[in-house]
C-alpha cells in the first residue's frame, strides 16, 4: 500500500494551509481552537459566521461533486483538507450533519427537486441540520422507532418523541425516521422525512449534560407538519435511506480526529511535565502506550480509507469501520483518564458558580469522552457487528 501523497496533493496541501494562515487572522484569530465535542456552545454565532466565510471561498462540502455545489476533491485531498484544518486549530464547523450526512444522502437518494431545494443552502451554511433517529426505546435497536407520521392532504403529520438530538436547538431542519405504515414492525413501514424545526408542533427541550453544556435535546412532535414531497426514498421504504446515511457517518473527517487527538495528547504530556507526573514510571508507561496506539489508530484509518478508495470496503474483512470506532473511542477515553491522573488531586475540584461549575480542558475531556463509546454505535453494538458479520459467529438471541 502506498501512503505517500502525489505532487498535486502536496500542492493542494500548501494551498489550503496558506489560505488558513491568511484567513485565521484579525477577527477570526480568536476562534482558533474553539468548539468541538462537549464545547459546541462556544462562540456559536462567530463560528457560524466563519463557516459562511469558508462557504464564500468554496471551502464547505469539499468532497461533494462540483455539480452539486461541492469542490469535487479526491479522497486524499479531503484527508489533507481535514488534516490541515485541524492542524491550524480552525474552529469546529457548525454544519457537520448537513455537510457530512444530509447532503451526501440527498445526492444519493433525493429527488432533483429535493437536491435543488436543500443542497445549495447546506453549501452556503444557510440551513443547519439535526439527526432525529434515536428515541427513548430506539437507540441501538433503531428499528424499534415508534414516532408516527400520516399523510393529511399535501402534508405529513408527525407525532412522537426523539431524544439525544444533537444541536436541534441550533438547527432549522431535522431528518427523522418515522413509522408511516400503522401496525408495521421493525424496519418495514418506516419513512425518512425532512421536517422544519421552527413550527408550533415541534418542541425542543435541551438536556443538561455532565459537562455543563446542553448540546443535545429531547424533541417532541405533536401534530408537526411537513410537505408531502419531503420524504426521501419511497414512503414506507426509508430503512435503506437511513442506513445509507449511517454509511456516510464514517467519513473522511473522522481521520482528522487523530490530528486533534495528537494535539490533546501533546497537551497532556505538557501538563505531566508541569505537574512532575512525567517522573512517575507508571504514568510514563501509560503515556508511551497512548502515543504508540495513536500512531496505530491513524495508520489503521488510512488503510481503511485506501481500501474504500480502491473501490472496496474489504479492510479487516469489511469490519474496518467498527474496528476504527472501537479503537478511537476507547483510546480517547483512556486519554481522558490519564489526563485526570496527570492533573492529580486537583482534577477532582471544579469552580462552582451557583449550581453551575467551570471545568478545565482535561476535566471536560474526561467527562465528555464517556460518550465516545456510546454515540455512532456503542462498543457492544460494534462488537456484535464484528462477531456476527465479520467473524461469522452465531447470532445472539433477539427478543
Ligand atoms: C454525545 C451523543 C450525541 C448523540 N447525538 C445523536 C443525534 O444527534 N441524533 C440521534 O438520533 N441520536 C444521537 N445520539 C444517540 C445515540 O445514537 C444512542 O445513544 C446510541 O445509539 C445508543 O442508544 P441508547 O442510548 O438508546 O442506548 P441503548 O441502545 O438502550 O443501550 C444501552 C446499553 O446496552 C447496550 N446494548 C444495547 N443493545 C445491545 C445488544 N444487542 N448487545 C449487547 N449490548 C447491547 C449498549 O451498548 C449500551 O451500553 C447521541 C448520543 C450521544 C452520547
mmCIF file of C-alpha atoms and ligand atoms in Angstrom, residues 97 131-136 138-141 163-166 216 368 371 374-381 384 396 398, ligand 1:
data_model
loop_
_atom_site.group_PDB
_atom_site.id
_atom_site.type_symbol
_atom_site.label_atom_id
_atom_site.label_comp_id
_atom_site.label_asym_id
_atom_site.label_seq_id
_atom_site.Cartn_x
_atom_site.Cartn_y
_atom_site.Cartn_z
ATOM 1 C CA UNK A 97 -24.550 16.953 9.923
ATOM 2 C CA UNK A 131 -30.438 14.000 13.176
ATOM 3 C CA UNK A 132 -33.679 12.593 14.595
ATOM 4 C CA UNK A 133 -33.046 8.849 14.761
ATOM 5 C CA UNK A 134 -32.888 7.879 18.460
ATOM 6 C CA UNK A 135 -35.979 7.571 20.636
ATOM 7 C CA UNK A 136 -36.371 6.554 24.279
ATOM 8 C CA UNK A 138 -34.930 3.002 19.935
ATOM 9 C CA UNK A 139 -31.185 3.641 20.198
ATOM 10 C CA UNK A 140 -29.017 0.622 19.421
ATOM 11 C CA UNK A 141 -32.256 -1.047 18.374
ATOM 12 C CA UNK A 163 -34.056 12.039 22.038
ATOM 13 C CA UNK A 164 -30.333 12.885 22.086
ATOM 14 C CA UNK A 165 -30.941 15.091 19.034
ATOM 15 C CA UNK A 166 -27.631 16.958 18.795
ATOM 16 C CA UNK A 216 -28.419 17.552 22.662
ATOM 17 C CA UNK A 368 -17.250 14.100 27.586
ATOM 18 C CA UNK A 371 -19.948 9.452 25.452
ATOM 19 C CA UNK A 374 -21.979 5.304 23.018
ATOM 20 C CA UNK A 375 -22.714 7.608 20.075
ATOM 21 C CA UNK A 376 -22.226 6.478 16.488
ATOM 22 C CA UNK A 377 -22.887 2.893 17.632
ATOM 23 C CA UNK A 378 -21.892 1.724 21.125
ATOM 24 C CA UNK A 379 -18.939 -0.579 21.819
ATOM 25 C CA UNK A 380 -21.226 -3.552 22.367
ATOM 26 C CA UNK A 381 -23.020 -2.945 19.079
ATOM 27 C CA UNK A 384 -21.789 -7.629 17.750
ATOM 28 C CA UNK A 396 -27.160 -13.525 19.530
ATOM 29 C CA UNK A 398 -33.030 -11.440 19.912
HETATM 30 C C1 LIG B 1 -22.995 12.676 22.577
HETATM 31 C C2 LIG B 1 -24.134 11.969 21.898
HETATM 32 C C3 LIG B 1 -24.736 12.552 20.795
HETATM 33 C C4 LIG B 1 -25.800 11.900 20.144
HETATM 34 N N1 LIG B 1 -26.389 12.535 19.075
HETATM 35 C C5 LIG B 1 -27.457 11.949 18.475
HETATM 36 C C6 LIG B 1 -28.148 12.621 17.412
HETATM 37 O O1 LIG B 1 -27.801 13.738 17.014
HETATM 38 N N2 LIG B 1 -29.226 12.011 16.872
HETATM 39 C C7 LIG B 1 -29.643 10.779 17.261
HETATM 40 O O2 LIG B 1 -30.614 10.268 16.696
HETATM 41 N N3 LIG B 1 -29.027 10.126 18.286
HETATM 42 C C8 LIG B 1 -27.953 10.689 18.897
HETATM 43 N N4 LIG B 1 -27.314 10.045 19.946
HETATM 44 C C9 LIG B 1 -27.878 8.788 20.439
HETATM 45 C C10 LIG B 1 -27.021 7.565 20.169
HETATM 46 O O3 LIG B 1 -27.100 7.179 18.823
HETATM 47 C C11 LIG B 1 -27.545 6.474 21.126
HETATM 48 O O4 LIG B 1 -27.217 6.891 22.434
HETATM 49 C C12 LIG B 1 -26.918 5.142 20.844
HETATM 50 O O5 LIG B 1 -27.381 4.626 19.627
HETATM 51 C C13 LIG B 1 -27.254 4.119 21.984
HETATM 52 O O6 LIG B 1 -28.631 4.063 22.167
HETATM 53 P P1 LIG B 1 -29.290 4.261 23.615
HETATM 54 O O7 LIG B 1 -28.709 5.477 24.242
HETATM 55 O O8 LIG B 1 -30.763 4.181 23.445
HETATM 56 O O9 LIG B 1 -28.785 3.023 24.481
HETATM 57 P P2 LIG B 1 -29.319 1.546 24.393
HETATM 58 O O10 LIG B 1 -29.464 1.135 22.972
HETATM 59 O O11 LIG B 1 -30.512 1.409 25.283
HETATM 60 O O12 LIG B 1 -28.115 0.753 25.020
HETATM 61 C C14 LIG B 1 -27.866 0.732 26.438
HETATM 62 C C15 LIG B 1 -26.669 -0.172 26.676
HETATM 63 O O13 LIG B 1 -26.985 -1.524 26.240
HETATM 64 C C16 LIG B 1 -26.025 -1.956 25.285
HETATM 65 N N5 LIG B 1 -26.684 -2.776 24.261
HETATM 66 C C17 LIG B 1 -27.762 -2.407 23.510
HETATM 67 N N6 LIG B 1 -28.082 -3.407 22.660
HETATM 68 C C18 LIG B 1 -27.195 -4.410 22.869
HETATM 69 C C19 LIG B 1 -27.009 -5.717 22.312
HETATM 70 N N7 LIG B 1 -27.804 -6.172 21.333
HETATM 71 N N8 LIG B 1 -25.976 -6.477 22.772
HETATM 72 C C20 LIG B 1 -25.149 -6.017 23.743
HETATM 73 N N9 LIG B 1 -25.297 -4.805 24.332
HETATM 74 C C21 LIG B 1 -26.294 -4.004 23.899
HETATM 75 C C22 LIG B 1 -25.446 -0.694 24.680
HETATM 76 O O14 LIG B 1 -24.168 -0.914 24.158
HETATM 77 C C23 LIG B 1 -25.434 0.241 25.880
HETATM 78 O O15 LIG B 1 -24.294 0.000 26.670
HETATM 79 C C24 LIG B 1 -26.249 10.652 20.611
HETATM 80 C C25 LIG B 1 -25.651 10.060 21.728
HETATM 81 C C26 LIG B 1 -24.608 10.702 22.375
HETATM 82 C C27 LIG B 1 -23.997 10.049 23.580
#
